[in-house]
C-alpha positions as semicolon CSV with decimal commas, in nm:
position;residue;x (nm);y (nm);z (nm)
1;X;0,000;0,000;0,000
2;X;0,094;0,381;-0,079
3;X;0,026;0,612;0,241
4;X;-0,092;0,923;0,208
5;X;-0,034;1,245;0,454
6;X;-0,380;1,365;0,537
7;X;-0,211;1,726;0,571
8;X;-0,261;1,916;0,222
9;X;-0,453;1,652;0,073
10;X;-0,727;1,761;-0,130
11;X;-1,062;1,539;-0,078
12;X;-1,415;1,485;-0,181
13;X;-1,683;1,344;0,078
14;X;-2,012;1,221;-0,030
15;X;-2,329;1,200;0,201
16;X;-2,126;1,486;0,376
17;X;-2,385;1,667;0,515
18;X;-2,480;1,437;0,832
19;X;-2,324;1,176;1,029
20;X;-2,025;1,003;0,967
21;X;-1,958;1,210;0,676
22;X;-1,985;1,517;0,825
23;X;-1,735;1,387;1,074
24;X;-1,496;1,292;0,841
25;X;-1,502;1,659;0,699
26;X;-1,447;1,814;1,062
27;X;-1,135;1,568;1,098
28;X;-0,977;1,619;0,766
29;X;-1,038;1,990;0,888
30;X;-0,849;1,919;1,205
31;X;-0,577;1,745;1,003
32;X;-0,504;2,015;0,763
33;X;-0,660;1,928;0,416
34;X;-0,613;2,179;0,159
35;X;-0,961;2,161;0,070
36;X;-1,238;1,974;0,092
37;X;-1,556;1,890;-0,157
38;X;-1,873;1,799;0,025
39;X;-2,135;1,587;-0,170
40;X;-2,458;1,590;-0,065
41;X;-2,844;1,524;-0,304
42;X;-2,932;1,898;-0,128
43;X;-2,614;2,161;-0,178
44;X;-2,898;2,378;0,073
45;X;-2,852;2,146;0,383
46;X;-2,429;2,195;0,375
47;X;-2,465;2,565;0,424
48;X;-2,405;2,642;0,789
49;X;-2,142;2,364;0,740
50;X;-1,922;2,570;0,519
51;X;-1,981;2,901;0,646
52;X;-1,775;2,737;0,921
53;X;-1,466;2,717;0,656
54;X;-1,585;2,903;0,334
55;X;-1,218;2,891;0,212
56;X;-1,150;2,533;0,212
57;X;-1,502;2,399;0,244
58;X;-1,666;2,352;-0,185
59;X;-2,041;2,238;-0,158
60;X;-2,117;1,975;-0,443
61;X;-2,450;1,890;-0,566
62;X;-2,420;1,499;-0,550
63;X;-2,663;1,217;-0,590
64;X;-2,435;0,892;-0,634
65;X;-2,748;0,721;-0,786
66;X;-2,706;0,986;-1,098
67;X;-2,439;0,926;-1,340
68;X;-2,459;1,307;-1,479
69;X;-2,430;1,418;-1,100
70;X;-2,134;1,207;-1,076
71;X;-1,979;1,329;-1,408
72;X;-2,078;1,704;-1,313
73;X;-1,854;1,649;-0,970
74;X;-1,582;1,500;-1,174
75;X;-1,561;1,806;-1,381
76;X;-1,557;2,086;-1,087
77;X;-1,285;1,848;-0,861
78;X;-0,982;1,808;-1,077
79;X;-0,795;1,828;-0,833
80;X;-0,897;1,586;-0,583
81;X;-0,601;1,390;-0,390
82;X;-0,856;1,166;-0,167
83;X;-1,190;1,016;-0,267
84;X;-1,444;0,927;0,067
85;X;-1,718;0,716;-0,036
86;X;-1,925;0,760;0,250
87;X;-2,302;0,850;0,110
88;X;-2,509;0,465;0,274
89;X;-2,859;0,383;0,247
90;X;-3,028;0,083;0,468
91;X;-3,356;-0,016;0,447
92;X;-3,355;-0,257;0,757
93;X;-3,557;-0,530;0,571
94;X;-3,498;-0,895;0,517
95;X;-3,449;-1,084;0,194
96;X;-3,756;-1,275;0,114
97;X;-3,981;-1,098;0,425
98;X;-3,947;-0,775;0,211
99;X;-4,272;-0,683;0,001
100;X;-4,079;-0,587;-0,286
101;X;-3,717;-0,564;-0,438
102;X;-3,719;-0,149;-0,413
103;X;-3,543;-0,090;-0,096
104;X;-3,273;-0,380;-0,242
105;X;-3,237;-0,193;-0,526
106;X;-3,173;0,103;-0,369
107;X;-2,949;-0,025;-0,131
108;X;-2,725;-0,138;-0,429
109;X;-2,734;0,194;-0,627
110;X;-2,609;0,352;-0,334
111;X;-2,400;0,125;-0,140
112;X;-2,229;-0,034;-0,416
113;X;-2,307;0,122;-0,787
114;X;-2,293;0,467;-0,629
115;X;-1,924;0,356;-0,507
116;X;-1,835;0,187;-0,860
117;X;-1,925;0,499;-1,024
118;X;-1,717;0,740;-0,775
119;X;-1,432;0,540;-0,801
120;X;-1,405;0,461;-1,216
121;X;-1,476;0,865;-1,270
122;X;-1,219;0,989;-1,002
123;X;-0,931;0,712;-1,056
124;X;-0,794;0,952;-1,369
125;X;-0,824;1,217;-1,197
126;X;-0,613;1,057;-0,868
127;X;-0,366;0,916;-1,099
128;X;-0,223;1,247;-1,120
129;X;-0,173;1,315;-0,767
130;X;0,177;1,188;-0,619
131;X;-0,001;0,997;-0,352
132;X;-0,403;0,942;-0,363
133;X;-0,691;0,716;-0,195
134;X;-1,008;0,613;-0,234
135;X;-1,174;0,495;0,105
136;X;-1,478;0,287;0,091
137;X;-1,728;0,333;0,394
138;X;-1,852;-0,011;0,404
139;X;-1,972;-0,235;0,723
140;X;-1,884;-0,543;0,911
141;X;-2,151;-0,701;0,777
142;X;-1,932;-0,667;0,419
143;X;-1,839;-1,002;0,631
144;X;-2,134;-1,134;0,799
145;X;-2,516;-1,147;0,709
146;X;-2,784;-0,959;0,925
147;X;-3,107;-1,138;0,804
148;X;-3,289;-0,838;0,956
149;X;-3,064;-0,607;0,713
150;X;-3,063;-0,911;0,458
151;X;-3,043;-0,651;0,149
152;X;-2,806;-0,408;0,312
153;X;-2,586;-0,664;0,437
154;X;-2,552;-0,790;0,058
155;X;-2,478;-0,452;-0,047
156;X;-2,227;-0,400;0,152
157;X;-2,076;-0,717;0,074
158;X;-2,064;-0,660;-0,322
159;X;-1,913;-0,329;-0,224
160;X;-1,598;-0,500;-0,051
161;X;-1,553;-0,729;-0,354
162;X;-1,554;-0,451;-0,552
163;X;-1,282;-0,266;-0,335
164;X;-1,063;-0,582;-0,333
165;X;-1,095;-0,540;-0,751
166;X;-1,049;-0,122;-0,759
167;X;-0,767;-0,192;-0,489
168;X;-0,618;-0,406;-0,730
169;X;-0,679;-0,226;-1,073
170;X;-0,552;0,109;-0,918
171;X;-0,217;-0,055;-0,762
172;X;-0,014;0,049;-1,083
173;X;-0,107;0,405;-1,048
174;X;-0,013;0,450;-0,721
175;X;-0,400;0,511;-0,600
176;X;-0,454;0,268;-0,208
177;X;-0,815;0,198;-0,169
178;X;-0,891;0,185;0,226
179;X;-1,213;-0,031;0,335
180;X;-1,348;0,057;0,667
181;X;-1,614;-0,163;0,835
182;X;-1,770;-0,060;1,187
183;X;-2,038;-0,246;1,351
184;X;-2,331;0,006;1,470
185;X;-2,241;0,369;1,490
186;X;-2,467;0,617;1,641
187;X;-2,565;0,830;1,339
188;X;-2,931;0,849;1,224
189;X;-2,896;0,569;1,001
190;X;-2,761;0,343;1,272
191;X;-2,993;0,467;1,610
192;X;-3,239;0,192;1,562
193;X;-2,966;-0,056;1,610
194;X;-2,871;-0,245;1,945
195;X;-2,638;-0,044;2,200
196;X;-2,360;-0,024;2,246
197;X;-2,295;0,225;1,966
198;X;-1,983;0,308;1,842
199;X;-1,950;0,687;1,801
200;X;-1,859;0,869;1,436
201;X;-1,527;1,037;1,543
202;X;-1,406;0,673;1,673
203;X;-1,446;0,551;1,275
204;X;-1,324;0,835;1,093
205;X;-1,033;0,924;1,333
206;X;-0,912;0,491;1,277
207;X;-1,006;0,499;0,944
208;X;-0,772;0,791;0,826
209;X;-0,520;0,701;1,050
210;X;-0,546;0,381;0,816
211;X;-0,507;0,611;0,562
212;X;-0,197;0,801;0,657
213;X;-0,043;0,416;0,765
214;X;-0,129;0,233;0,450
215;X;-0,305;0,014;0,642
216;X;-0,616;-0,205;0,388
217;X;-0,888;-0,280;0,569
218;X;-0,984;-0,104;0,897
219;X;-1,228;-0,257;1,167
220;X;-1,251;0,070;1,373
221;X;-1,331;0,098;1,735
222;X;-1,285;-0,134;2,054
223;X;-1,653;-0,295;1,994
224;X;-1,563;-0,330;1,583
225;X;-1,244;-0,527;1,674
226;X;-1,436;-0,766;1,900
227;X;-1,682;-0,908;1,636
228;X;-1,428;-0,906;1,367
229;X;-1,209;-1,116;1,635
230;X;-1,400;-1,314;1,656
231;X;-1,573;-1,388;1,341
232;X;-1,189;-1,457;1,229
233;X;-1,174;-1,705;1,466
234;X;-1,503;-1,890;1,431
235;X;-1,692;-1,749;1,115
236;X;-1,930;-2,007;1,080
237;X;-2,020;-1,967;1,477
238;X;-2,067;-1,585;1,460
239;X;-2,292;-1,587;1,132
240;X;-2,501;-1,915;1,328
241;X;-2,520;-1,598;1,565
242;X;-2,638;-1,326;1,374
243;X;-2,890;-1,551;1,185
244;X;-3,096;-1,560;1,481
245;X;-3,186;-1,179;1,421
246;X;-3,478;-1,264;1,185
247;X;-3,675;-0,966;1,039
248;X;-3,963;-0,826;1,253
């Protein structure tokens, strides 16, 4: 892997406005990026966000479900050094207990199209750049099947095999691709699910250390490193464990 200094670096952040994207903009703030893009569907809802830093802070209309959206951002960032996918969707639903295939379907433009189409229209663009990332915001259960998040967990899972293949297509240019994948973290998207919780500084603060260490795959947090323990120990006895988590 190629580390990159957080310090100068020039990134883009979608789903930047709430959550564990906006915490990943107020650390790369902390750590001295140059300048920062912020995608978001609703440019409106990032604007108390960069009056905080109107010199470094560019709001970016940017809906990873729409290819001219993506194209559009591509176009305005030239210059971008580091490449957050963060923008999730989860429908909480199970695979056959679901009354239709829309909220699957969704979950898969977002959690893994929206991240194939970030990465192929960025990866010219960061082959420029004497040291570039891409870092994937994906979940532990990229690993291990929620039936109660049946649809999300299989998103999230085609979006590490497709990190493992950008990681590898990008090696000659010099472009690391960083996965990430926390168990719950107390964001709106993640409040519904059982405590503990961990919080969003705790997964942005590991994964860009991750970053800045070269380091591939990042199971942030204390409570993170606990599962993924032991899931490496005994994989088929922690998924026998989360099967029992049936849909409502």
């Amino acid at each position: 892997m190629m580390p990159q200094k957080i310090e100068n670096a020039v990134a883009l952040v979608t789903g930047a406005n709430r959550g564990i994207g906006r915490e990943f903009v107020t650390e790369l703030l902390r750590r001295g990026a140059k300048k920062i893009y912020l995608g978001a569907r609703d440019p409106a809802s990032l604007t108390d966000f960069v009056a905080l830093d109107p010199a470094r802070l560019v709001p970016l209309k940017l809906d990873v479900t729409n290819a001219a959206d993506v194209a559009d951002a591509a176009k305005v960032a030239t210059d971008v050094t580091l490449l957050i996918n963060n923008a999730g969707f989860a429908g909480g639903q199970g695979v056959i207990s679901a009354p239709d295939l829309s909220i699957a379907r969704q979950e898969m433009d977002v959690n893994y199209f929206g991240v194939l189409s970030l990465s192929k229209e960025f990866a010219p663009i960061l082959a420029k750049a004497s040291q570039s990332s891409i870092v994937n915001v994906l979940s532990l259960l990229s690993l291990v099947t929620l039936p109660s998040a049946g649809t999300y967990s299989a998103s999230k899972a085609a979006g590490l095999a497709a990190s493992r293949s950008i990681r590898a297509e990008l090696l000659s240019q010099g472009t690391q691709v960083v996965v990430t994948m926390p168990v719950q973290v107390e964001t709106d998207m993640g409040r519904s699910l059982p405590e503990p919780r961990l919080q969003p500084l705790e997964v942005v603060s590991e994964t860009l250390d991750a970053v800045e260490a070269g380091v591939e795959e990042v199971f942030p947090g204390e409570l993170t490193r606990t599962v993924a323990t032991a899931f490496a120990a005994d994989p088929k006895g922690v998924q026998a464990h989360m099967s029992t988590r049936l849909p409502a």
